Coordinates of C-alpha atoms in Angstrom, one line a residue:
M1 CA -50.8 -7.2 -11.8
R2 CA -48.5 -6.5 -14.7
L3 CA -50.4 -6.4 -18.1
L4 CA -49.5 -6.5 -21.7
I5 CA -52.0 -4.8 -24.0
V6 CA -52.0 -5.3 -27.8
T7 CA -54.0 -2.7 -29.8
Q8 CA -54.1 -1.1 -33.2
A9 CA -53.3 2.5 -32.3
V10 CA -52.2 4.6 -29.3
D11 CA -53.2 8.1 -30.5
Q12 CA -55.5 10.3 -28.5
G13 CA -56.4 12.3 -31.6
H14 CA -57.3 9.3 -33.8
P15 CA -60.9 9.8 -35.1
V16 CA -61.8 6.1 -34.6
L17 CA -59.4 4.7 -32.0
G18 CA -58.7 7.8 -30.0
F19 CA -61.0 6.5 -27.2
F20 CA -58.6 3.7 -26.4
H21 CA -56.1 6.3 -24.9
E22 CA -58.5 6.6 -21.9
W23 CA -58.8 2.9 -21.7
L24 CA -55.1 2.7 -21.3
E25 CA -55.2 5.4 -18.6
T26 CA -57.8 3.4 -16.7
F27 CA -55.9 0.1 -17.1
A28 CA -52.9 2.0 -15.7
A29 CA -54.8 2.9 -12.6
Q30 CA -55.5 -0.8 -12.0
C31 CA -52.1 -2.3 -12.8
E32 CA -48.6 -1.9 -11.4
Q33 CA -47.0 -2.0 -14.9
V34 CA -48.5 -1.8 -18.4
E35 CA -46.7 -2.7 -21.6
V36 CA -48.5 -1.7 -24.8
I37 CA -47.7 -3.1 -28.3
C38 CA -49.4 -1.1 -31.0
L39 CA -49.4 -1.0 -34.8
Y40 CA -49.4 2.8 -34.8
E41 CA -48.1 5.2 -32.2
G42 CA -49.2 8.8 -32.3
E43 CA -49.8 11.5 -29.7
H44 CA -50.3 10.2 -26.1
T45 CA -49.9 11.4 -22.5
L46 CA -49.7 8.2 -20.4
P47 CA -48.4 7.6 -16.9
A48 CA -44.7 6.7 -16.5
H49 CA -45.5 3.0 -15.7
V50 CA -47.1 2.6 -19.2
R51 CA -44.6 1.9 -21.9
V52 CA -45.6 2.0 -25.6
H53 CA -43.9 -0.2 -28.2
S54 CA -44.8 0.5 -31.8
L55 CA -44.7 -2.0 -34.7
G56 CA -43.8 1.0 -36.9
K57 CA -46.8 1.9 -39.1
E58 CA -46.3 5.6 -38.2
G59 CA -42.9 5.4 -39.8
G60 CA -44.2 4.1 -43.1
I61 CA -43.8 0.4 -42.6
Q62 CA -46.7 -1.4 -44.3
H63 CA -45.7 -5.1 -44.8
P64 CA -47.6 -7.5 -42.5
V65 CA -44.7 -9.9 -42.3
I66 CA -42.5 -7.2 -40.8
Y67 CA -45.3 -6.4 -38.3
A68 CA -45.6 -10.1 -37.4
V69 CA -41.8 -10.5 -36.8
R70 CA -41.6 -7.3 -34.8
F71 CA -44.6 -8.3 -32.7
L72 CA -43.2 -11.7 -31.9
Q73 CA -39.8 -10.2 -31.0
L74 CA -41.5 -7.8 -28.5
V75 CA -43.7 -10.6 -27.0
W76 CA -40.4 -12.5 -26.3
Q77 CA -38.3 -9.5 -25.2
L78 CA -41.0 -8.4 -22.7
R79 CA -42.0 -11.8 -21.5
H80 CA -40.7 -11.2 -17.9
A81 CA -42.5 -7.8 -17.7
Y82 CA -46.1 -9.0 -17.8
D83 CA -48.4 -11.6 -16.1
A84 CA -51.4 -11.4 -18.4
V85 CA -52.4 -10.2 -21.9
F86 CA -55.3 -8.2 -23.2
V87 CA -55.7 -8.1 -27.0
H88 CA -58.1 -5.4 -28.3
M89 CA -60.2 -6.4 -31.3
N90 CA -57.5 -8.2 -33.4
P91 CA -57.6 -12.0 -32.9
E92 CA -54.7 -12.5 -35.3
Y93 CA -52.3 -11.4 -32.5
V94 CA -53.7 -14.3 -30.3
V95 CA -53.3 -16.6 -33.3
L96 CA -49.6 -15.5 -33.6
A97 CA -48.6 -15.7 -29.9
G98 CA -51.3 -17.6 -28.1
W99 CA -49.3 -20.8 -28.0
F100 CA -46.4 -19.0 -26.4
W101 CA -48.6 -17.2 -23.8
R102 CA -50.2 -20.5 -22.9
L103 CA -46.8 -22.2 -22.5
T104 CA -45.6 -19.4 -20.3
R105 CA -48.9 -19.5 -18.3
K106 CA -50.1 -16.0 -19.2
R107 CA -53.8 -15.5 -19.0
I108 CA -55.1 -14.2 -22.3
G109 CA -58.1 -11.9 -22.7
L110 CA -59.5 -11.0 -26.1
W111 CA -61.9 -8.1 -26.7
Y112 CA -64.0 -8.7 -29.8
L113 CA -67.0 -6.9 -31.2
H114 CA -68.0 -7.9 -34.7
K115 CA -70.6 -10.1 -36.3
S116 CA -68.0 -11.9 -38.4
V117 CA -67.0 -15.4 -37.3
T118 CA -63.7 -16.2 -38.9
L119 CA -61.2 -19.1 -38.6
R120 CA -58.8 -16.7 -37.0
L121 CA -61.4 -15.8 -34.4
R122 CA -62.1 -19.5 -33.6
V123 CA -58.3 -20.2 -33.3
A124 CA -58.0 -17.1 -31.0
I125 CA -60.8 -18.4 -28.8
F126 CA -59.1 -21.7 -28.5
F127 CA -56.0 -20.0 -27.1
A128 CA -57.8 -17.3 -25.1
S129 CA -58.6 -17.7 -21.4
V130 CA -61.6 -15.3 -21.8
V131 CA -63.3 -13.4 -24.6
F132 CA -64.8 -10.1 -23.6
T133 CA -67.6 -8.5 -25.6
A134 CA -70.1 -5.7 -25.2
S135 CA -73.5 -7.3 -25.8
P136 CA -74.8 -10.9 -26.5
K137 CA -74.7 -10.4 -30.3
S138 CA -71.3 -8.6 -30.4
M139 CA -69.4 -11.9 -30.5
R140 CA -71.3 -14.7 -32.2
V141 CA -69.4 -17.8 -31.0
E142 CA -71.1 -19.4 -28.1
T143 CA -68.4 -20.5 -25.7
P144 CA -68.0 -20.7 -21.9
K145 CA -65.1 -18.3 -22.3
K146 CA -67.5 -15.5 -23.4
R147 CA -68.1 -12.6 -21.0
V148 CA -70.6 -9.9 -21.8
V149 CA -69.3 -6.8 -20.0
G150 CA -70.8 -3.8 -21.8
H151 CA -69.1 -1.0 -23.7
G152 CA -66.6 1.1 -21.9
L153 CA -67.7 4.8 -22.0
P154 CA -65.9 7.3 -19.7
V155 CA -69.3 8.4 -18.2
H156 CA -67.5 10.5 -15.6
R157 CA -66.5 13.0 -18.3
L158 CA -69.6 12.7 -20.5
P159 CA -72.2 14.8 -18.7
L160 CA -75.7 15.6 -20.1
L161 CA -75.4 18.3 -22.6
P162 CA -77.8 21.3 -22.7
A163 CA -80.9 20.5 -24.7
P164 CA -80.7 21.9 -28.2
A165 CA -82.9 24.8 -29.2
M166 CA -86.3 23.8 -30.6
Q167 CA -86.3 26.3 -33.4
E168 CA -85.9 24.9 -36.9
P169 CA -84.0 23.4 -38.6
I170 CA -84.2 20.1 -36.8
Q171 CA -80.8 18.5 -36.7
L172 CA -80.4 14.7 -37.2
L173 CA -76.9 13.2 -36.5
T174 CA -75.2 9.9 -37.4
I175 CA -71.6 9.0 -36.5
G176 CA -69.5 6.2 -37.7
R177 CA -67.2 5.1 -40.4
L178 CA -68.6 5.2 -43.9
S179 CA -69.0 1.6 -44.9
P180 CA -71.9 -0.3 -46.6
V181 CA -72.7 -2.1 -43.3
K182 CA -73.7 1.2 -41.8
R183 CA -76.5 1.6 -44.3
V184 CA -76.4 5.4 -44.4
E185 CA -78.3 5.3 -47.7
L186 CA -81.4 4.4 -45.6
L187 CA -81.0 7.5 -43.6
I188 CA -80.6 9.7 -46.7
G189 CA -83.6 8.0 -48.2
A190 CA -85.7 8.6 -45.1
L191 CA -84.7 12.2 -45.0
A192 CA -86.2 12.7 -48.5
H193 CA -89.6 11.8 -46.9
L194 CA -89.2 14.3 -44.0
P195 CA -90.0 18.0 -44.0
D196 CA -87.5 20.4 -45.6
T197 CA -86.8 21.8 -42.1
V198 CA -85.1 18.5 -41.1
Q199 CA -81.3 18.2 -41.8
L200 CA -78.8 15.4 -41.5
S201 CA -75.1 15.5 -40.5
I202 CA -73.0 12.5 -41.3
V203 CA -69.8 12.4 -39.2
G204 CA -67.2 9.8 -40.1
G205 CA -64.7 9.0 -42.8
A206 CA -64.5 6.3 -45.5
A207 CA -63.1 2.9 -44.4
G208 CA -60.6 1.9 -47.2
P209 CA -61.3 1.8 -50.9
S210 CA -64.7 0.2 -50.5
G211 CA -65.6 2.9 -48.1
E212 CA -64.5 5.6 -50.5
A213 CA -66.6 4.1 -53.2
Y214 CA -69.5 3.9 -50.8
E215 CA -69.1 7.6 -49.9
A216 CA -69.1 8.5 -53.6
T217 CA -72.4 6.6 -54.0
L218 CA -73.9 8.4 -51.0
R219 CA -73.0 11.8 -52.4
E220 CA -74.5 10.9 -55.8
M221 CA -77.7 9.8 -54.0
V222 CA -77.9 13.1 -52.1
A223 CA -77.5 15.0 -55.4
E224 CA -80.1 12.9 -57.2
L225 CA -82.6 13.5 -54.4
G226 CA -82.0 17.2 -54.3
L227 CA -80.8 17.1 -50.7
D228 CA -77.5 19.0 -51.0
A229 CA -78.7 21.8 -48.8
R230 CA -80.0 19.3 -46.1
V231 CA -77.1 16.8 -45.8
Q232 CA -73.7 17.6 -44.5
F233 CA -70.7 15.2 -44.9
A234 CA -68.6 16.3 -42.0
G235 CA -65.8 13.7 -42.4
P236 CA -63.9 12.1 -39.5
Q237 CA -63.7 14.1 -36.2
A238 CA -61.4 13.8 -33.2
P239 CA -63.1 12.4 -30.1
A240 CA -62.8 15.8 -28.4
A241 CA -64.8 17.5 -31.2
L242 CA -67.8 15.2 -31.0
A243 CA -69.5 16.9 -28.0
A244 CA -70.3 19.9 -30.1
W245 CA -72.1 17.7 -32.7
Y246 CA -74.2 16.0 -30.1
E247 CA -75.0 19.3 -28.4
R248 CA -76.7 20.8 -31.5
S249 CA -78.5 17.6 -32.5
H250 CA -82.1 16.8 -31.7
L251 CA -82.0 13.1 -32.7
F252 CA -79.4 10.5 -33.4
V253 CA -80.2 8.2 -36.3
H254 CA -78.7 4.8 -36.9
A255 CA -79.3 2.0 -39.5
S256 CA -76.2 -0.2 -39.0
D257 CA -76.4 -3.8 -40.1
T258 CA -73.8 -5.1 -37.6
G259 CA -76.5 -6.5 -35.3
S260 CA -74.5 -5.7 -32.2
L261 CA -74.8 -2.7 -30.0
D262 CA -72.9 0.2 -31.6
K263 CA -71.1 2.4 -29.1
A264 CA -72.2 5.5 -31.0
L265 CA -75.8 4.9 -29.8
L266 CA -74.6 4.8 -26.2
E267 CA -72.6 8.0 -26.7
A268 CA -75.7 9.7 -27.9
L269 CA -77.8 8.5 -25.0
V270 CA -75.3 9.5 -22.3
R271 CA -75.3 13.0 -23.8
G272 CA -79.1 13.1 -23.6
V273 CA -79.8 12.7 -27.4
P274 CA -82.7 10.3 -28.2
V275 CA -82.1 7.8 -31.0
V276 CA -83.9 6.0 -33.8
T277 CA -82.2 2.8 -34.6
T278 CA -82.6 -0.5 -36.4
N279 CA -80.9 -2.1 -33.4
Y280 CA -83.9 -3.7 -31.6
E281 CA -81.6 -4.9 -28.8
L282 CA -81.1 -1.4 -27.5
A283 CA -84.7 -0.3 -28.2
R284 CA -86.0 -3.2 -26.0
E285 CA -83.6 -2.2 -23.2
V286 CA -84.2 1.5 -23.1
G287 CA -87.7 1.8 -24.7
E288 CA -89.4 4.7 -26.4
P289 CA -89.1 7.7 -26.5
L290 CA -85.4 7.3 -25.8
A291 CA -84.8 4.6 -28.4
F292 CA -87.2 4.1 -31.3
A293 CA -86.9 0.7 -33.0
A294 CA -87.0 1.2 -36.7
S295 CA -87.4 -1.2 -39.6
P296 CA -84.6 -1.0 -42.2
V297 CA -87.1 0.2 -44.8
V298 CA -86.9 3.8 -45.9
R299 CA -90.6 4.8 -45.4
Q300 CA -90.9 3.0 -42.1
L301 CA -87.6 4.6 -40.9
A302 CA -88.9 8.0 -41.9
G303 CA -92.1 7.3 -39.9
K304 CA -90.1 6.4 -36.8
I305 CA -88.0 9.6 -37.1
E306 CA -91.2 11.6 -37.3
A307 CA -92.6 9.9 -34.2
A308 CA -89.3 10.5 -32.3
L309 CA -89.3 14.1 -33.3
A310 CA -92.9 14.5 -32.2
A311 CA -92.0 13.0 -28.8
R312 CA -89.3 15.6 -28.2
A313 CA -87.5 13.5 -25.6
W314 CA -84.5 15.8 -25.8
Q315 CA -86.6 18.5 -24.1
D316 CA -87.6 16.2 -21.1
P317 CA -84.9 16.5 -18.4
E318 CA -86.2 13.3 -16.6
L319 CA -86.0 11.2 -19.7
R320 CA -82.6 12.5 -20.6
A321 CA -81.4 11.8 -17.0
M322 CA -82.7 8.2 -17.4
A323 CA -80.7 7.8 -20.6
H324 CA -77.5 8.9 -18.9
A325 CA -78.2 6.6 -15.9
Y326 CA -78.7 3.6 -18.2
V327 CA -75.3 4.1 -19.8
E328 CA -73.6 4.8 -16.4
K329 CA -74.9 1.5 -15.0
R330 CA -74.5 -0.8 -18.0
H331 CA -71.6 0.6 -20.0
N332 CA -69.3 2.5 -17.7
L333 CA -65.5 2.4 -18.3
N334 CA -64.8 2.7 -14.6
V335 CA -66.7 -0.5 -14.0
L336 CA -65.6 -2.3 -17.2
I337 CA -61.8 -2.1 -16.8
P338 CA -61.7 -3.3 -13.1
T339 CA -63.9 -6.2 -14.1
M340 CA -61.6 -7.2 -16.9
V341 CA -58.5 -6.8 -14.8
E342 CA -60.0 -8.9 -12.0
T343 CA -60.8 -11.6 -14.5
L344 CA -57.4 -11.6 -16.1
D345 CA -55.9 -11.7 -12.6
G346 CA -57.7 -15.0 -12.1
N347 CA -60.3 -13.7 -9.7
G348 CA -63.3 -13.3 -12.1

């Protein structure tokens, strides 16, 4: 099958979207030709039969009308080079070109993970042949087109890490963009109720002006609680650098309000790091002491962190192997991509 992929960025060093480079490599192994339209083109090392077409953000272009015009031009110019379309996360591209793809009998797959249900999403679903999502609550429009397929983690290159040393300080880790929906203030508040030997590393950058304001609020909170020596704002990190953060962490903590299954939780589990999370969906599937379900209330969250630390699941090789096996079975990139390609080819 020849496939057109539409995505935000093709850049293996991107701190948020760098993972998609490996998705493209895996798609390439399943398809005879891959055309990629992206908003931003950075560093990449893709096979010869993958061609990348940028809308120009890396060159300083910012106007959405210019992006839209260039996008539609490419959709038209490449029309004989692809049989199906896969749009990653941005339903507006399906809104723009879905009518054309339908007229030209291209199957359209949309990947969507967000609790927001917008008009553009509903229009995109109307045009789409199938909507892929990671978990039941990751896409909240009930439609026969919805396919729950899991997250796509490259489990083959994410082996269990060595267990961290037990000596103090105890290291807590959270990873994700700094945005109010992530509720990092709950993690900082919980830390204030834990022994001084427990520290927290926050890996991730601010998402836009609201994220920058949120980060400033978090830093003020840390100062007011006297936690400067126990909280580290590490900023955004390239995907290749994350293994070192997981390796030195005893516990992954997570208080996001998205309601869906965040990929960062699975990345922790596949590395053998137990989690405390407000995501009851994961906690029900995995169970304690690998995933402790926590209430989004500071004192209760602190209590769950204490219970998780007392369980010391990171020291149990059998439990850590179970965590890795769960992600390998349910959220494996090498299973996800062939499943989506088969569906887009009309066989799934």
